[in-house]
Coordinates of C-alpha atoms in Angstrom, one line a residue:
Chain A
M479 CA 0.0 0.0 0.0
A480 CA 2.5 2.6 1.2
E481 CA 0.5 5.6 0.1
R482 CA 1.7 9.1 0.9
P483 CA -0.8 10.9 3.1
E484 CA -1.2 13.6 0.4
D485 CA -2.4 11.0 -2.0
L486 CA -5.4 10.2 0.0
N487 CA -7.8 12.2 -2.1
L488 CA -11.3 13.4 -1.4
P489 CA -13.8 12.4 -4.0
N490 CA -13.6 14.6 -7.2
A491 CA -17.3 14.8 -7.7
V492 CA -17.8 16.3 -4.3
I493 CA -14.9 18.7 -4.6
T494 CA -16.1 19.9 -8.0
R495 CA -19.6 20.5 -6.7
I496 CA -18.3 22.5 -3.7
I497 CA -16.2 24.7 -6.1
K498 CA -19.0 25.2 -8.5
E499 CA -21.3 26.3 -5.7
A500 CA -18.8 28.7 -4.4
L501 CA -18.2 30.4 -7.8
P502 CA -20.7 32.4 -9.9
D503 CA -22.8 30.6 -12.5
G504 CA -21.1 30.1 -15.8
V505 CA -17.6 29.8 -14.3
N506 CA -15.7 26.7 -15.2
I507 CA -12.7 25.0 -13.6
S508 CA -9.9 23.3 -15.4
K509 CA -9.1 19.7 -14.5
E510 CA -5.7 20.7 -13.3
A511 CA -7.1 23.4 -11.1
R512 CA -9.7 21.0 -9.7
S513 CA -7.2 18.4 -8.9
A514 CA -4.9 20.9 -7.3
I515 CA -7.7 22.2 -5.1
S516 CA -8.5 18.6 -4.1
R517 CA -4.9 17.9 -3.2
A518 CA -4.8 21.2 -1.3
A519 CA -7.9 20.1 0.7
S520 CA -6.1 16.9 1.7
V521 CA -3.1 18.8 2.8
F522 CA -5.4 21.1 4.7
V523 CA -6.9 18.2 6.6
L524 CA -3.5 16.8 7.4
Y525 CA -2.2 20.1 8.6
A526 CA -5.3 20.8 10.7
T527 CA -5.1 17.4 12.2
S528 CA -1.5 17.9 13.2
C529 CA -2.3 21.3 14.7
A530 CA -5.4 20.0 16.5
N531 CA -3.3 17.1 17.9
N532 CA -1.0 19.5 19.5
F533 CA -3.9 21.0 21.4
A534 CA -5.0 17.6 22.5
M535 CA -1.6 16.7 23.7
K536 CA -1.4 20.0 25.6
G537 CA -4.6 19.0 27.3
K538 CA -3.1 15.6 28.1
R539 CA -5.7 13.9 26.0
K540 CA -5.3 11.1 23.6
T541 CA -8.4 11.7 21.7
L542 CA -8.7 14.6 19.3
N543 CA -12.0 16.4 19.9
A544 CA -14.0 19.1 18.1
G545 CA -12.6 21.8 20.4
D546 CA -9.1 20.9 19.3
V547 CA -10.0 21.3 15.7
L548 CA -11.6 24.7 16.4
S549 CA -8.4 25.8 18.2
A550 CA -6.4 24.6 15.2
M551 CA -8.5 26.7 12.9
E552 CA -7.6 29.8 14.9
E553 CA -3.9 28.8 15.1
M554 CA -3.9 28.4 11.3
E555 CA -5.4 31.8 10.8
F556 CA -8.7 30.5 9.6
Q557 CA -10.7 32.3 12.4
R558 CA -13.5 33.0 10.0
F559 CA -14.2 29.3 9.9
V560 CA -14.8 29.1 13.6
A561 CA -18.3 30.5 13.8
P562 CA -19.8 28.5 10.9
L563 CA -18.1 25.4 12.2
K564 CA -19.6 25.9 15.7
E565 CA -23.0 26.1 14.1
S566 CA -22.4 23.0 12.1
L567 CA -21.3 21.2 15.2
E568 CA -24.6 22.1 16.9
V569 CA -26.6 20.8 14.0
Y570 CA -24.5 17.6 14.0
R571 CA -25.0 17.1 17.7
R572 CA -28.7 17.5 17.4
E573 CA -28.8 15.0 14.6
Q574 CA -26.7 12.5 16.5
K575 CA -29.0 12.8 19.5
G576 CA -32.0 12.2 17.3
K577 CA -30.4 9.1 15.9
K578 CA -29.5 7.8 19.3
E579 CA -33.0 8.2 20.6
A580 CA -34.5 6.6 17.5
R581 CA -32.2 3.6 18.1
K582 CA -33.1 3.5 21.8
D583 CA -36.8 3.4 20.9
K584 CA -36.2 0.6 18.4
D585 CA -34.3 -1.4 21.0
K586 CA -37.0 -0.8 23.6
K587 CA -39.6 -2.1 21.3
A588 CA -37.6 -5.2 20.5
D589 CA -36.9 -5.9 24.1
S590 CA -40.3 -5.0 25.6
E591 CA -41.6 -8.5 25.3
E592 CA -38.7 -10.0 27.1
Q593 CA -38.8 -7.3 29.8
D594 CA -42.5 -7.8 30.7
K595 CA -41.6 -11.0 32.3
S596 CA -38.8 -9.7 34.5
R597 CA -40.4 -6.3 35.1
E598 CA -42.4 -7.5 38.2
E599 CA -39.3 -8.7 39.9
E600 CA -37.5 -5.5 39.1
N601 CA -40.2 -3.3 40.6
D602 CA -40.0 -5.2 43.9
D603 CA -36.3 -4.6 44.1
D604 CA -36.7 -0.9 43.3
D605 CA -39.3 -0.4 46.0
E606 CA -37.0 -1.9 48.6
R607 CA -34.1 0.3 47.5
M608 CA -36.2 3.4 47.6
E609 CA -37.3 2.8 51.1
E610 CA -33.7 2.5 52.2
E611 CA -32.7 5.7 50.6
E612 CA -35.5 7.6 52.2
Q613 CA -34.5 6.4 55.6
N614 CA -30.9 7.5 55.0
E615 CA -32.0 10.9 54.0
E616 CA -34.0 11.4 57.1
E617 CA -31.1 10.5 59.3
E618 CA -28.8 13.0 57.5
V619 CA -31.2 15.8 57.8
S620 CA -31.7 15.3 61.5
S621 CA -28.0 15.2 62.2
G622 CA -27.7 18.5 60.5
R623 CA -25.0 17.4 58.1
W624 CA -26.5 19.3 55.2
W625 CA -25.7 22.6 56.9
S626 CA -22.3 21.9 58.2
Chain B
M1455 CA -7.4 1.7 -0.7
A1456 CA -7.8 3.2 2.7
A1457 CA -11.3 4.3 2.0
A1458 CA -12.5 0.7 1.3
A1459 CA -10.8 -0.5 4.4
G1460 CA -12.3 2.1 6.7
A1461 CA -15.7 1.8 8.3
V1462 CA -18.4 3.5 6.3
T1463 CA -20.6 5.6 8.6
A1464 CA -24.2 6.4 7.7
A1465 CA -23.1 10.0 7.0
A1466 CA -20.4 8.7 4.6
A1467 CA -22.9 6.5 2.8
A1468 CA -25.3 9.4 2.5
A1469 CA -22.6 11.7 1.2
A1470 CA -21.4 9.1 -1.3
A1471 CA -25.0 8.6 -2.6
T1472 CA -25.4 12.3 -2.9
A1473 CA -22.1 12.6 -4.8
A1474 CA -23.3 9.9 -7.3
E1475 CA -26.7 11.5 -7.9
P1476 CA -26.4 15.2 -7.6
A1477 CA -30.1 15.6 -8.4
A1478 CA -31.4 13.4 -5.6
A1479 CA -31.8 14.8 -2.1
V1480 CA -30.5 12.6 0.6
G1481 CA -30.9 12.8 4.4
P1482 CA -32.2 15.6 6.6
G1483 CA -30.5 18.9 6.2
E1484 CA -29.1 18.0 2.8
E1485 CA -30.4 19.6 -0.3
A1486 CA -30.0 18.4 -3.9
G1487 CA -27.1 20.3 -5.3
A1488 CA -28.8 23.7 -4.6
G1489 CA -26.4 24.4 -1.7
S1490 CA -26.8 28.1 -2.3
L1491 CA -30.4 28.0 -1.0
C1492 CA -29.4 26.8 2.4
P1493 CA -26.9 28.8 4.5
G1494 CA -23.6 27.0 4.7
P1495 CA -23.4 26.1 8.4
L1496 CA -26.7 24.2 8.4
R1497 CA -25.6 21.7 5.8
L1498 CA -24.2 18.4 7.0
A1499 CA -20.8 17.5 5.5
R1500 CA -20.8 16.4 2.0
L1501 CA -17.2 15.0 2.1
P1502 CA -17.3 11.4 3.1
L1503 CA -16.3 11.1 6.8
A1504 CA -14.5 7.8 6.1
R1505 CA -12.1 9.5 3.7
V1506 CA -11.4 12.3 6.2
K1507 CA -10.9 9.8 8.9
A1508 CA -8.3 8.0 6.7
L1509 CA -6.4 11.3 6.4
V1510 CA -6.5 11.8 10.2
K1511 CA -5.3 8.3 10.8
A1512 CA -2.4 8.9 8.4
D1513 CA -0.8 11.1 11.1
P1514 CA 1.4 8.8 13.2
D1515 CA 1.1 11.1 16.2
V1516 CA -2.7 10.8 16.4
S1517 CA -4.0 8.0 18.5
L1518 CA -7.8 8.6 18.4
A1519 CA -10.2 11.2 17.0
S1520 CA -13.8 11.7 18.1
Q1521 CA -16.5 11.4 15.6
E1522 CA -17.2 15.1 16.1
A1523 CA -13.6 16.0 15.4
V1524 CA -13.7 14.1 12.1
Y1525 CA -17.0 15.7 11.2
I1526 CA -15.7 19.3 12.0
L1527 CA -12.6 18.5 9.9
A1528 CA -14.7 17.5 7.0
R1529 CA -16.8 20.7 7.3
A1530 CA -13.6 22.8 7.6
A1531 CA -12.2 21.2 4.5
E1532 CA -15.4 22.2 2.6
L1533 CA -15.1 25.8 3.8
F1534 CA -11.4 25.7 2.8
V1535 CA -12.3 24.5 -0.7
E1536 CA -14.9 27.3 -1.0
T1537 CA -12.4 29.9 0.2
I1538 CA -9.5 28.9 -2.0
A1539 CA -11.7 28.6 -5.0
K1540 CA -13.1 32.1 -4.5
D1541 CA -9.7 33.6 -3.8
A1542 CA -8.2 31.9 -6.9
Y1543 CA -11.1 33.1 -9.0
V1544 CA -10.1 36.7 -8.4
Y1545 CA -7.0 36.1 -10.5
A1546 CA -9.0 34.5 -13.3
Q1547 CA -11.2 37.6 -13.3
Q1548 CA -8.1 39.7 -13.6
G1549 CA -7.1 37.7 -16.6
K1550 CA -10.6 38.1 -18.0
R1551 CA -11.2 34.4 -17.9
K1552 CA -14.3 32.4 -17.0
T1553 CA -12.3 29.3 -16.4
L1554 CA -10.3 28.8 -13.2
Q1555 CA -6.9 27.6 -14.0
R1556 CA -4.0 26.1 -12.1
K1557 CA -2.0 29.3 -12.3
D1558 CA -4.9 31.2 -10.6
L1559 CA -4.5 28.8 -7.7
D1560 CA -0.7 29.3 -7.6
N1561 CA -1.1 33.0 -7.5
A1562 CA -3.6 32.9 -4.6
I1563 CA -1.3 30.6 -2.7
E1564 CA 1.6 32.9 -3.1
A1565 CA -0.3 36.1 -2.3
I1566 CA -2.4 34.9 0.7
D1567 CA -0.7 34.3 4.0
E1568 CA -3.2 31.7 5.2
F1569 CA -2.3 29.5 2.2
A1570 CA 1.4 29.6 2.9
F1571 CA 1.2 26.0 4.3
L1572 CA 0.4 24.8 0.8
E1573 CA 3.6 26.0 -0.8
G1574 CA 5.5 23.2 -2.4
T1575 CA 2.8 20.6 -1.6
L1576 CA 0.8 20.6 -4.7
D1577 CA 3.4 19.3 -7.2

């Protein structure tokens, strides 16, 4: 395999579409220019990754997070990207949350039949636990620990 | 290829499908090719996350990257493409051309500080 990182290209069709949408109607782009921009985008990602990784390491983290990427943008003098990226992140998070809940509901539905059987037993356990907790709370309050 | 080896996320599949059929609208928040109708930040990434992830993994110093990080990198790369295309186009306009050429890109890279990191990398 031994590919150079810069050779990992992003799909031409998508790159072309982004370029066309950024430029006025009727403007064309030569093949060489398109492929150079595609390559530049790959280099951008590599550079941004390296930069973001420095922030992660500074924070003693092994996992690159979105904040690190945003910090990298500022470091690379692409501050103007930060605001739109933050908005995109919000949209992305909402979407992920929606997907997660959809999956949870799906799982709930699938498991509900099995759970019905064991649900009675679970309820009994819960009731016992709740009673214990209430007793503990009363003790703490009376000893005045909350206000010490 | 790295892309084939990587896990394909749902977003990547959606993006790939969109790339194949520009006329068809895929997924929430994505509009068919008419990106100009919807403000930039509200679009989900069109670049396939699997490919971006492959680039991130190419860095030997990186251990792990969160899904969000990969997504934001993809969006940032899109913004970058838009930016550099527009900046290069200025030079095409100066040359009274309606076709963006490689030399326009080279001019933009030389003239604009933020693109300095690209010098020597595109050949």
